[in-house]
Amino acid sequence: MATQAPRLEQRRGDKRSSTDRRVGNRGRRKDDGGNIKTLVFLCLAALMALIFFLTFETNIGAQINWRKMFFLKNKLEQTFKLGGVSLGMSPDVVRKRHPNLDLASLGRGETAATFKFDGAHYTVWFVNIGGHEKAYRMRYDQSFATRTEEDILDSIGDKHGKPGTSECSKAGDLARKCHFQWWPSGGIALNVSTTEVKSSLNHTRTDVTMIATDTYLDGKRMRNQSQPEQTSSKSGQENNSEKLPF
């Protein structure tokens, strides 16, 4: 009995020591993991500080348009243009590019402008949306004595591919009229009409008309037209705001 008691104490001591070693190892592993995370964070912070320092001191990236990179939704102009004018432009912006702009009011918040550029006649229609006038439609008219209808369609097709629809018909004994439609990106509808007229001397003149419409702005314009014009309320009457309570 006396011999078994020391053996039991020895076994218990061995178990306690092994348990202490396991606990100690786990604690060290946790401490090591926390130290590694802290070290990685400090390295990243130092790298970012170095990048900002080099950027401001050496003027690196000064020519990068950061607004265009991170705020693409605020793009003011579309890639589709006629005579340097994009749909969505304001009359002031168009006038800066074409000082010969002639602007006239059409009523109900709409205006129309005309100008000539590179031998062509342009018409731009604007609509007031939320207090801002924007071009929702453009028209281009020009006559060509040296370019054929095929040349013109090939030039348009190089930019916008094949037309979605096409239709041709005779417009007299010496004339033929065709109509084509494209759907460029950005919700634009492009309608092109061509008229080939042959003279008695067998000379051909090609008349071209292009009408580009921003379907989104045009939809807003039609909704504005469907609403009745606001009239001033009579004195003594309370205005009915018709606003929702939320």
Coordinates of N, CA and C in Angstrom, one line a residue:
M1 N 0.8 -1.2 0.0 CA 0.0 0.0 0.0 C 0.9 1.3 0.0
A2 N 2.0 1.2 0.8 CA 2.8 2.4 0.9 C 3.5 2.6 -0.4
T3 N 3.8 1.5 -1.2 CA 4.5 1.6 -2.4 C 3.6 2.2 -3.5
Q4 N 2.3 1.9 -3.5 CA 1.4 2.3 -4.5 C 1.1 3.8 -4.4
A5 N 1.2 4.4 -3.2 CA 0.8 5.8 -3.0 C 1.8 6.7 -3.8
P6 N 3.1 6.5 -3.7 CA 4.0 7.4 -4.4 C 3.8 7.3 -5.9
R7 N 3.5 6.1 -6.4 CA 3.3 5.9 -7.9 C 2.1 6.7 -8.3
L8 N 1.0 6.7 -7.5 CA -0.2 7.5 -7.9 C 0.2 9.0 -7.9
E9 N 1.0 9.4 -6.9 CA 1.3 10.8 -6.9 C 2.2 11.2 -8.1
Q10 N 3.1 10.3 -8.6 CA 3.9 10.5 -9.7 C 3.1 10.7 -11.0
R11 N 2.1 9.8 -11.1 CA 1.2 9.8 -12.3 C 0.4 11.1 -12.4
R12 N -0.1 11.5 -11.2 CA -0.8 12.8 -11.2 C 0.1 14.0 -11.6
G13 N 1.3 13.9 -11.1 CA 2.2 15.0 -11.4 C 2.6 15.0 -12.9
D14 N 2.7 13.9 -13.5 CA 3.0 13.8 -15.0 C 1.8 14.4 -15.7
K15 N 0.6 14.1 -15.3 CA -0.6 14.6 -16.1 C -0.7 16.1 -16.0
R16 N -0.4 16.6 -14.7 CA -0.5 18.1 -14.6 C 0.6 18.8 -15.4
S17 N 1.8 18.2 -15.5 CA 2.8 18.8 -16.3 C 2.5 18.8 -17.8
S18 N 2.0 17.7 -18.2 CA 1.6 17.6 -19.7 C 0.5 18.6 -20.0
T19 N -0.5 18.7 -19.1 CA -1.6 19.6 -19.3 C -1.1 21.1 -19.3
D20 N -0.1 21.4 -18.4 CA 0.4 22.7 -18.4 C 1.2 23.0 -19.7
R21 N 1.9 22.0 -20.3 CA 2.6 22.2 -21.5 C 1.6 22.5 -22.7
R22 N 0.5 21.8 -22.7 CA -0.5 22.0 -23.8 C -1.1 23.4 -23.7
V23 N -1.5 23.8 -22.5 CA -2.0 25.1 -22.3 C -1.1 26.2 -22.7
G24 N 0.2 26.0 -22.3 CA 1.2 26.9 -22.6 C 1.4 27.1 -24.1
N25 N 1.4 26.0 -24.8 CA 1.6 26.0 -26.3 C 0.4 26.7 -27.0
R26 N -0.8 26.5 -26.5 CA -2.0 27.2 -27.1 C -1.8 28.7 -26.9
G27 N -1.5 29.0 -25.7 CA -1.3 30.5 -25.4 C -0.3 31.1 -26.2
R28 N 0.8 30.4 -26.5 CA 1.9 31.0 -27.3 C 1.4 31.1 -28.7
R29 N 0.6 30.1 -29.2 CA 0.1 30.1 -30.6 C -0.8 31.3 -30.8
K30 N -1.7 31.6 -29.8 CA -2.6 32.7 -29.9 C -1.8 34.0 -29.9
D31 N -0.8 34.1 -29.1 CA 0.0 35.3 -29.0 C 0.7 35.5 -30.3
D32 N 1.3 34.4 -30.9 CA 2.0 34.6 -32.2 C 1.0 35.0 -33.3
G33 N -0.2 34.5 -33.3 CA -1.2 34.9 -34.3 C -1.5 36.4 -34.2
G34 N -1.7 36.9 -33.0 CA -2.0 38.3 -32.8 C -0.8 39.2 -33.3
N35 N 0.4 38.7 -33.0 CA 1.6 39.5 -33.4 C 1.8 39.6 -34.9
I36 N 1.4 38.5 -35.6 CA 1.6 38.5 -37.0 C 0.5 39.4 -37.7
K37 N -0.7 39.4 -37.1 CA -1.7 40.4 -37.7 C -1.3 41.8 -37.4
T38 N -0.8 42.1 -36.3 CA -0.3 43.5 -36.0 C 0.8 43.9 -36.9
L39 N 1.7 42.9 -37.2 CA 2.9 43.2 -38.0 C 2.4 43.5 -39.5
V40 N 1.4 42.7 -40.0 CA 0.9 42.9 -41.3 C 0.2 44.2 -41.4
F41 N -0.6 44.6 -40.4 CA -1.3 45.8 -40.4 C -0.3 47.0 -40.5
L42 N 0.7 46.9 -39.7 CA 1.7 48.0 -39.6 C 2.4 48.1 -41.0
C43 N 2.7 47.0 -41.6 CA 3.4 47.0 -42.9 C 2.5 47.7 -44.0
L44 N 1.2 47.3 -44.0 CA 0.3 47.9 -44.9 C 0.1 49.4 -44.7
A45 N 0.1 49.8 -43.4 CA -0.1 51.2 -43.1 C 1.2 52.0 -43.6
A46 N 2.3 51.4 -43.3 CA 3.6 52.1 -43.8 C 3.6 52.2 -45.3
L47 N 3.1 51.1 -46.0 CA 3.1 51.2 -47.5 C 2.2 52.2 -48.0
M48 N 1.0 52.3 -47.4 CA 0.0 53.4 -47.8 C 0.6 54.8 -47.6
A49 N 1.3 54.9 -46.4 CA 1.8 56.3 -46.1 C 2.9 56.6 -47.2
L50 N 3.7 55.6 -47.5 CA 4.8 55.9 -48.5 C 4.2 56.2 -49.9
I51 N 3.1 55.6 -50.3 CA 2.4 55.8 -51.6 C 1.9 57.3 -51.6
F52 N 1.2 57.7 -50.5 CA 0.6 59.0 -50.4 C 1.8 60.1 -50.5
F53 N 2.9 59.8 -49.8 CA 4.0 60.7 -49.7 C 4.6 60.9 -51.1
L54 N 4.8 59.8 -51.8 CA 5.4 59.9 -53.2 C 4.4 60.6 -54.1
T55 N 3.1 60.3 -54.0 CA 2.1 60.9 -54.8 C 2.1 62.5 -54.7
F56 N 2.1 63.0 -53.5 CA 2.1 64.4 -53.3 C 3.4 65.1 -53.5
E57 N 4.5 64.4 -53.2 CA 5.8 65.0 -53.4 C 6.3 65.0 -54.8
T58 N 6.0 63.9 -55.6 CA 6.5 63.8 -56.9 C 5.5 64.2 -58.0
N59 N 4.2 64.5 -57.5 CA 3.1 64.8 -58.4 C 2.7 63.7 -59.3
I60 N 3.0 62.4 -58.9 CA 2.6 61.3 -59.7 C 1.0 61.2 -59.7
G61 N 0.5 60.9 -60.9 CA -1.0 60.8 -61.0 C -1.7 62.1 -61.2
A62 N -1.0 63.2 -61.4 CA -1.6 64.5 -61.5 C -2.4 64.5 -62.8
Q63 N -2.0 63.8 -63.8 CA -2.7 63.8 -65.1 C -3.8 62.8 -65.2
I64 N -4.0 62.0 -64.1 CA -5.1 61.1 -64.1 C -6.4 61.7 -63.8
N65 N -7.4 61.5 -64.5 CA -8.8 62.0 -64.3 C -9.5 61.1 -63.3
W66 N -9.2 61.4 -62.0 CA -9.8 60.6 -60.9 C -11.3 60.7 -60.9
R67 N -11.8 61.8 -61.2 CA -13.3 62.0 -61.2 C -13.9 61.1 -62.2
K68 N -13.3 61.0 -63.4 CA -13.8 60.2 -64.5 C -13.7 58.7 -64.1
M69 N -12.6 58.4 -63.4 CA -12.4 57.0 -63.0 C -13.4 56.5 -62.0
F70 N -13.7 57.3 -61.0 CA -14.5 56.8 -59.9 C -16.0 57.3 -59.9
F71 N -16.3 58.3 -60.8 CA -17.6 58.8 -60.9 C -18.1 58.7 -62.3
L72 N -18.1 57.5 -62.9 CA -18.6 57.4 -64.3 C -20.1 57.7 -64.4
K73 N -20.8 57.5 -63.4 CA -22.3 57.7 -63.5 C -22.6 59.2 -63.7
N74 N -21.6 60.1 -63.3 CA -21.9 61.5 -63.5 C -21.3 62.1 -64.8
K75 N -21.2 61.2 -65.8 CA -20.7 61.6 -67.1 C -21.7 62.5 -67.7
L76 N -21.2 63.7 -68.2 CA -22.1 64.8 -68.7 C -22.4 64.5 -70.2
E77 N -21.5 64.0 -70.9 CA -21.7 63.8 -72.3 C -21.7 62.4 -72.8
Q78 N -22.5 62.1 -73.8 CA -22.5 60.8 -74.4 C -21.4 60.7 -75.5
T79 N -21.1 59.5 -75.9 CA -20.1 59.3 -76.9 C -20.7 59.6 -78.3
F80 N -22.0 59.6 -78.5 CA -22.6 59.8 -79.8 C -22.7 61.4 -80.0
K81 N -22.2 61.8 -81.1 CA -22.3 63.3 -81.4 C -22.6 63.5 -82.8
L82 N -23.2 64.7 -83.0 CA -23.5 65.2 -84.3 C -23.0 66.7 -84.3
G83 N -22.0 67.0 -85.2 CA -21.5 68.3 -85.2 C -20.9 68.8 -83.9
G84 N -20.3 67.8 -83.1 CA -19.7 68.2 -81.9 C -20.7 68.4 -80.7
V85 N -22.0 68.1 -81.0 CA -23.0 68.2 -80.0 C -23.5 66.9 -79.5
S86 N -23.6 66.7 -78.2 CA -24.1 65.4 -77.6 C -25.5 65.6 -77.1
L87 N -26.3 64.6 -77.1 CA -27.6 64.6 -76.4 C -27.4 64.8 -74.9
G88 N -28.2 65.6 -74.3 CA -28.1 65.9 -72.9 C -27.4 67.2 -72.6
M89 N -26.8 67.8 -73.6 CA -26.1 69.1 -73.4 C -27.1 70.2 -73.2
S90 N -26.7 71.3 -72.5 CA -27.5 72.5 -72.3 C -27.3 73.5 -73.4
P91 N -28.2 74.4 -73.6 CA -28.1 75.4 -74.7 C -26.8 76.2 -74.5
D92 N -26.4 76.5 -73.3 CA -25.2 77.3 -73.1 C -23.9 76.5 -73.5
V93 N -23.9 75.2 -73.3 CA -22.7 74.4 -73.7 C -22.7 74.4 -75.3
V94 N -23.9 74.2 -75.9 CA -23.9 74.2 -77.3 C -23.5 75.5 -77.9
R95 N -23.9 76.6 -77.3 CA -23.6 77.9 -77.8 C -22.1 78.2 -77.8
K96 N -21.4 77.6 -76.7 CA -20.0 77.8 -76.7 C -19.3 77.1 -77.8
R97 N -19.8 76.0 -78.3 CA -19.2 75.3 -79.4 C -19.7 75.9 -80.8
H98 N -20.9 76.5 -80.8 CA -21.4 77.1 -82.0 C -22.0 78.4 -81.7
P99 N -21.2 79.5 -81.7 CA -21.7 80.8 -81.4 C -22.8 81.3 -82.3
N100 N -23.0 80.7 -83.5 CA -24.0 81.2 -84.4 C -25.4 80.5 -84.1
L101 N -25.5 80.0 -82.9 CA -26.7 79.3 -82.5 C -27.9 80.3 -82.4
D102 N -29.0 79.9 -83.0 CA -30.2 80.7 -83.0 C -31.3 79.9 -82.2
L103 N -31.6 80.4 -81.0 CA -32.5 79.7 -80.0 C -33.9 80.4 -80.0
A104 N -34.9 79.5 -80.0 CA -36.3 80.0 -80.0 C -37.1 79.1 -79.1
S105 N -38.1 79.7 -78.4 CA -38.9 79.0 -77.4 C -40.1 78.4 -78.1
L106 N -40.4 77.1 -77.7 CA -41.6 76.4 -78.3 C -42.7 76.3 -77.3
G107 N -42.5 76.8 -76.0 CA -43.6 76.7 -75.0 C -43.5 75.4 -74.3
R108 N -44.1 75.3 -73.1 CA -44.2 74.1 -72.3 C -42.8 73.6 -71.9
G109 N -41.9 74.5 -71.7 CA -40.6 74.2 -71.3 C -39.7 73.6 -72.4
E110 N -40.0 73.9 -73.6 CA -39.2 73.3 -74.7 C -38.7 74.5 -75.6
T111 N -37.4 74.3 -76.1 CA -36.8 75.3 -77.0 C -36.2 74.5 -78.1
A112 N -35.9 75.2 -79.2 CA -35.3 74.7 -80.4 C -34.2 75.6 -80.9
A113 N -33.1 75.0 -81.3 CA -31.9 75.8 -81.7 C -31.5 75.4 -83.1
T114 N -31.0 76.3 -83.9 CA -30.5 76.0 -85.2 C -29.1 76.6 -85.4
F115 N -28.3 75.9 -86.2 CA -27.0 76.5 -86.5 C -26.4 75.7 -87.7
K116 N -25.4 76.3 -88.4 CA -24.8 75.7 -89.5 C -23.3 75.4 -89.2
F117 N -22.9 74.3 -89.7 CA -21.5 73.8 -89.4 C -21.0 72.9 -90.5
D118 N -19.9 73.2 -91.1 CA -19.3 72.4 -92.1 C -20.3 72.1 -93.3
G119 N -21.0 73.1 -93.7 CA -21.9 73.0 -94.8 C -23.2 72.3 -94.5
A120 N -23.4 71.9 -93.2 CA -24.7 71.2 -92.9 C -25.5 72.1 -92.0
H121 N -26.8 71.8 -92.0 CA -27.8 72.5 -91.2 C -28.2 71.6 -90.0
Y122 N -28.1 72.2 -88.8 CA -28.4 71.4 -87.6 C -29.6 72.0 -86.9
T123 N -30.4 71.2 -86.2 CA -31.5 71.6 -85.4 C -31.4 70.8 -84.1
V124 N -31.4 71.4 -82.9 CA -31.4 70.8 -81.6 C -32.6 71.2 -80.8
W125 N -33.3 70.2 -80.3 CA -34.4 70.5 -79.4 C -34.1 70.2 -78.0
F126 N -34.5 71.1 -77.1 CA -34.2 71.1 -75.7 C -35.5 70.9 -74.9
V127 N -35.4 70.3 -73.7 CA -36.6 70.1 -72.8 C -36.1 70.4 -71.4
N128 N -36.9 71.1 -70.7 CA -36.6 71.5 -69.3 C -37.0 70.3 -68.4
I129 N -36.0 69.7 -67.8 CA -36.2 68.6 -66.8 C -35.6 69.0 -65.5
G130 N -36.5 69.2 -64.5 CA -36.0 69.5 -63.2 C -35.3 70.8 -63.1
G131 N -35.7 71.8 -63.9 CA -35.0 73.1 -63.9 C -33.8 73.2 -64.8
H132 N -33.4 72.1 -65.5 CA -32.3 72.1 -66.4 C -32.7 71.7 -67.8
E133 N -32.2 72.6 -68.7 CA -32.5 72.3 -70.1 C -31.5 71.3 -70.7
K134 N -32.0 70.3 -71.4 CA -31.2 69.3 -71.9 C -31.6 69.0 -73.4
A135 N -30.6 68.7 -74.2 CA -30.9 68.4 -75.6 C -31.4 66.9 -75.7
Y136 N -32.7 66.8 -76.2 CA -33.2 65.4 -76.2 C -33.3 64.9 -77.7
R137 N -33.1 65.8 -78.7 CA -33.2 65.4 -80.1 C -32.3 66.3 -80.9
M138 N -31.7 65.7 -81.9 CA -30.8 66.5 -82.9 C -31.2 66.1 -84.3
R139 N -31.1 67.0 -85.2 CA -31.3 66.7 -86.6 C -30.2 67.3 -87.5
Y140 N -29.8 66.6 -88.5 CA -28.7 66.9 -89.3 C -29.1 66.8 -90.8
D141 N -29.0 67.9 -91.6 CA -29.4 67.9 -93.0 C -28.2 68.4 -93.8
Q142 N -27.9 67.6 -94.9 CA -26.8 68.0 -95.8 C -27.0 67.3 -97.1
S143 N -26.6 68.0 -98.2 CA -26.6 67.5 -99.6 C -25.2 67.2 -100.0
F144 N -25.0 66.1 -100.7 CA -23.6 65.7 -101.2 C -23.7 65.6 -102.7
A145 N -22.7 66.2 -103.3 CA -22.6 66.0 -104.8 C -21.6 65.0 -105.2
T146 N -20.7 64.6 -104.3 CA -19.6 63.7 -104.6 C -19.7 62.4 -103.9
R147 N -20.4 62.3 -102.8 CA -20.5 61.1 -102.0 C -21.9 60.4 -102.3
T148 N -21.8 59.1 -102.5 CA -23.0 58.3 -102.9 C -23.7 57.8 -101.6
E149 N -24.8 57.3 -101.7 CA -25.6 56.8 -100.6 C -24.8 55.6 -100.0
E150 N -24.1 54.8 -100.8 CA -23.4 53.7 -100.2 C -22.2 54.2 -99.4
D151 N -21.5 55.2 -99.8 CA -20.4 55.8 -99.0 C -20.9 56.3 -97.7
I152 N -22.1 56.9 -97.7 CA -22.6 57.5 -96.4 C -23.0 56.3 -95.5
L153 N -23.7 55.3 -96.0 CA -24.1 54.2 -95.1 C -22.9 53.4 -94.6
D154 N -21.9 53.3 -95.4 CA -20.7 52.6 -95.0 C -20.0 53.3 -93.8
S155 N -20.0 54.7 -93.9 CA -19.4 55.5 -92.8 C -20.2 55.3 -91.5
I156 N -21.5 55.3 -91.6 CA -22.4 55.1 -90.4 C -22.2 53.7 -89.9
G157 N -22.2 52.7 -90.8 CA -22.0 51.4 -90.4 C -20.7 51.1 -89.7
D158 N -19.6 51.8 -90.1 CA -18.3 51.6 -89.4 C -18.4 51.9 -87.9
K159 N -19.3 52.8 -87.5 CA -19.5 53.2 -86.1 C -20.6 52.5 -85.4
H160 N -21.7 52.2 -86.1 CA -22.8 51.6 -85.4 C -23.3 50.2 -85.9
G161 N -22.5 49.7 -86.8 CA -22.8 48.4 -87.4 C -23.9 48.4 -88.4
K162 N -24.6 47.3 -88.6 CA -25.6 47.2 -89.6 C -26.9 47.9 -89.1
P163 N -27.7 48.5 -89.9 CA -29.0 49.1 -89.4 C -30.0 48.0 -89.0
G164 N -30.8 48.4 -88.0 CA -31.8 47.5 -87.5 C -32.9 47.3 -88.5
T165 N -33.3 48.4 -89.2 CA -34.3 48.3 -90.2 C -33.9 49.1 -91.4
S166 N -34.4 48.8 -92.6 CA -34.1 49.5 -93.8 C -35.3 49.4 -94.8
E167 N -35.6 50.4 -95.5 CA -36.7 50.4 -96.4 C -36.5 51.5 -97.5
C168 N -36.7 51.1 -98.8 CA -36.4 52.0 -99.9 C -37.6 52.0 -100.8
S169 N -37.8 53.2 -101.5 CA -38.9 53.3 -102.4 C -38.6 54.4 -103.4
K170 N -39.3 54.4 -104.5 CA -39.1 55.4 -105.6 C -39.7 56.7 -105.1
A171 N -39.1 57.8 -105.5 CA -39.6 59.1 -105.2 C -39.7 60.0 -106.5
G172 N -40.2 59.4 -107.5 CA -40.3 60.0 -108.8 C -39.5 59.2 -109.8
D173 N -39.4 59.7 -111.0 CA -38.7 59.0 -112.1 C -37.2 59.0 -111.9
L174 N -36.7 60.0 -111.3 CA -35.2 60.1 -111.2 C -34.7 60.2 -109.7
A175 N -35.5 59.7 -108.8 CA -35.2 59.8 -107.4 C -35.5 58.5 -106.7
R176 N -34.8 58.2 -105.6 CA -35.1 57.0 -104.8 C -34.8 57.5 -103.3
K177 N -35.8 57.1 -102.5 CA -35.6 57.5 -101.0 C -35.6 56.2 -100.2
C178 N -34.6 56.2 -99.2 CA -34.5 55.1 -98.3 C -34.5 55.6 -96.8
H179 N -34.9 54.7 -96.0 CA -35.0 55.0 -94.6 C -34.3 53.9 -93.8
F180 N -33.4 54.3 -92.8 CA -32.7 53.3 -92.0 C -32.8 53.7 -90.6
Q181 N -32.6 52.7 -89.7 CA -32.7 53.0 -88.3 C -31.6 52.2 -87.5
W182 N -30.9 52.9 -86.7 CA -29.9 52.3 -85.8 C -30.3 52.5 -84.3
W183 N -29.7 51.7 -83.5 CA -29.9 51.8 -82.0 C -28.6 51.9 -81.3
P184 N -27.9 53.0 -81.4 CA -26.6 53.1 -80.7 C -26.7 52.9 -79.2
S185 N -25.6 52.7 -78.5 CA -25.7 52.5 -77.1 C -26.1 53.8 -76.4
G186 N -26.6 53.6 -75.2 CA -27.0 54.8 -74.4 C -28.4 55.2 -74.6
G187 N -29.3 54.3 -75.1 CA -30.7 54.6 -75.3 C -31.0 55.6 -76.3
I188 N -30.2 55.5 -77.4 CA -30.4 56.5 -78.5 C -31.0 55.8 -79.7
A189 N -32.0 56.5 -80.3 CA -32.6 56.0 -81.6 C -32.1 56.9 -82.7
L190 N -31.4 56.3 -83.7 CA -30.9 57.1 -84.9 C -31.6 56.7 -86.1
N191 N -32.3 57.7 -86.7 CA -33.0 57.5 -87.9 C -32.3 58.3 -89.1
V192 N -32.1 57.6 -90.2 CA -31.4 58.2 -91.3 C -32.2 58.0 -92.6
S193 N -32.4 59.1 -93.2 CA -33.1 59.1 -94.5 C -32.2 59.6 -95.6
T194 N -32.1 58.9 -96.7 CA -31.3 59.3 -97.9 C -32.2 59.4 -99.1
T195 N -31.9 60.4 -99.9 CA -32.6 60.6 -101.2 C -31.6 60.8 -102.3
E196 N -31.6 59.9 -103.3 CA -30.7 60.0 -104.4 C -31.5 60.6 -105.6
V197 N -31.0 61.7 -106.1 CA -31.7 62.4 -107.2 C -30.7 62.5 -108.4
K198 N -31.1 62.0 -109.5 CA -30.3 62.1 -110.7 C -30.8 63.2 -111.6
S199 N -29.8 64.0 -112.1 CA -30.2 65.1 -113.0 C -30.3 64.6 -114.4
S200 N -30.7 65.4 -115.3 CA -30.8 65.0 -116.8 C -29.4 64.8 -117.3
L201 N -28.3 65.3 -116.7 CA -27.0 65.1 -117.2 C -26.3 63.9 -116.5
N202 N -27.2 63.1 -115.8 CA -26.7 61.9 -115.1 C -25.8 62.2 -113.9
H203 N -26.0 63.4 -113.4 CA -25.3 63.7 -112.1 C -26.2 63.3 -110.9
T204 N -25.6 62.7 -109.9 CA -26.3 62.3 -108.7 C -26.1 63.1 -107.5
R205 N -27.1 63.6 -106.9 CA -27.0 64.3 -105.6 C -27.7 63.5 -104.5
T206 N -27.0 63.4 -103.4 CA -27.5 62.6 -102.3 C -27.9 63.5 -101.1
D207 N -29.1 63.5 -100.8 CA -29.6 64.3 -99.6 C -29.7 63.4 -98.4
V208 N -29.1 63.8 -97.3 CA -29.1 63.0 -96.1 C -29.7 63.8 -94.9
T209 N -30.5 63.1 -94.2 CA -31.1 63.6 -92.9 C -30.9 62.6 -91.8
M210 N -30.3 63.0 -90.7 CA -30.1 62.1 -89.6 C -30.9 62.8 -88.4
I211 N -31.6 62.0 -87.7 CA -32.3 62.4 -86.5 C -32.0 61.5 -85.3
A212 N -31.3 62.0 -84.3 CA -30.9 61.2 -83.1 C -31.8 61.7 -82.0
T213 N -32.3 60.7 -81.2 CA -33.2 61.0 -80.1 C -32.8 60.2 -78.9
D214 N -32.7 60.9 -77.8 CA -32.5 60.3 -76.5 C -33.8 59.8 -76.0
T215 N -34.1 58.5 -76.0 CA -35.4 57.9 -75.7 C -35.8 58.2 -74.2
Y216 N -34.8 58.3 -73.3 CA -35.1 58.5 -71.9 C -35.6 59.9 -71.7
L217 N -34.9 60.9 -72.3 CA -35.3 62.3 -72.1 C -36.6 62.6 -72.9
D218 N -36.8 61.9 -74.1 CA -38.0 62.1 -74.8 C -39.2 61.5 -74.1
G219 N -39.0 60.4 -73.4 CA -40.1 59.9 -72.6 C -40.5 60.9 -71.5
K220 N -39.5 61.5 -70.8 CA -39.8 62.5 -69.8 C -40.6 63.7 -70.4
R221 N -40.2 64.1 -71.6 CA -40.8 65.2 -72.3 C -42.3 64.9 -72.6
M222 N -42.6 63.7 -73.0 CA -44.0 63.3 -73.3 C -44.8 63.2 -72.1
R223 N -44.2 62.8 -71.0 CA -44.9 62.7 -69.7 C -45.2 64.2 -69.2
N224 N -44.3 65.1 -69.4 CA -44.5 66.5 -69.1 C -45.7 67.1 -69.9
Q225 N -45.7 66.7 -71.2 CA -46.8 67.2 -72.1 C -48.1 66.7 -71.7
S226 N -48.2 65.5 -71.1 CA -49.5 64.9 -70.8 C -50.1 65.5 -69.5
Q227 N -49.2 66.2 -68.7 CA -49.7 66.8 -67.5 C -50.3 68.2 -67.8
P228 N -51.4 68.6 -67.1 CA -52.0 69.9 -67.4 C -51.1 71.0 -66.9
E229 N -51.1 72.1 -67.6 CA -50.3 73.3 -67.2 C -50.8 73.8 -65.9
Q230 N -49.9 74.2 -65.0 CA -50.2 74.7 -63.7 C -50.7 76.1 -63.8
T231 N -51.8 76.5 -63.2 CA -52.3 77.8 -63.1 C -52.3 78.4 -61.7
S232 N -52.2 79.6 -61.6 CA -52.1 80.3 -60.3 C -53.5 80.1 -59.6
S233 N -53.4 79.8 -58.3 CA -54.7 79.7 -57.5 C -55.3 81.0 -57.2
K234 N -56.6 81.0 -57.1 CA -57.3 82.2 -56.7 C -57.0 82.7 -55.3
S235 N -57.0 84.0 -55.1 CA -56.7 84.5 -53.8 C -57.8 84.0 -52.8
G236 N -57.3 83.7 -51.6 CA -58.2 83.2 -50.6 C -58.3 81.7 -50.6
Q237 N -57.9 81.0 -51.6 CA -58.0 79.5 -51.7 C -56.7 78.9 -51.2
E238 N -56.8 77.8 -50.5 CA -55.6 77.1 -50.0 C -55.0 76.2 -51.1
N239 N -53.7 76.2 -51.3 CA -53.1 75.3 -52.3 C -53.2 73.9 -51.8
N240 N -53.6 73.0 -52.8 CA -53.6 71.6 -52.5 C -52.3 71.0 -53.0
S241 N -51.4 70.7 -52.1 CA -50.1 70.2 -52.6 C -50.1 68.8 -53.1
E242 N -51.1 68.0 -52.7 CA -51.2 66.6 -53.2 C -49.9 65.8 -53.0
K243 N -49.2 66.1 -51.8 CA -48.0 65.4 -51.5 C -48.3 64.2 -50.6
L244 N -47.6 63.2 -50.8 CA -47.7 62.0 -49.9 C -47.1 62.3 -48.5
P245 N -47.7 61.7 -47.5 CA -47.1 62.0 -46.1 C -45.9 61.3 -45.8
F246 N -45.1 60.8 -46.8 CA -43.9 60.1 -46.4 C -42.9 60.3 -47.6

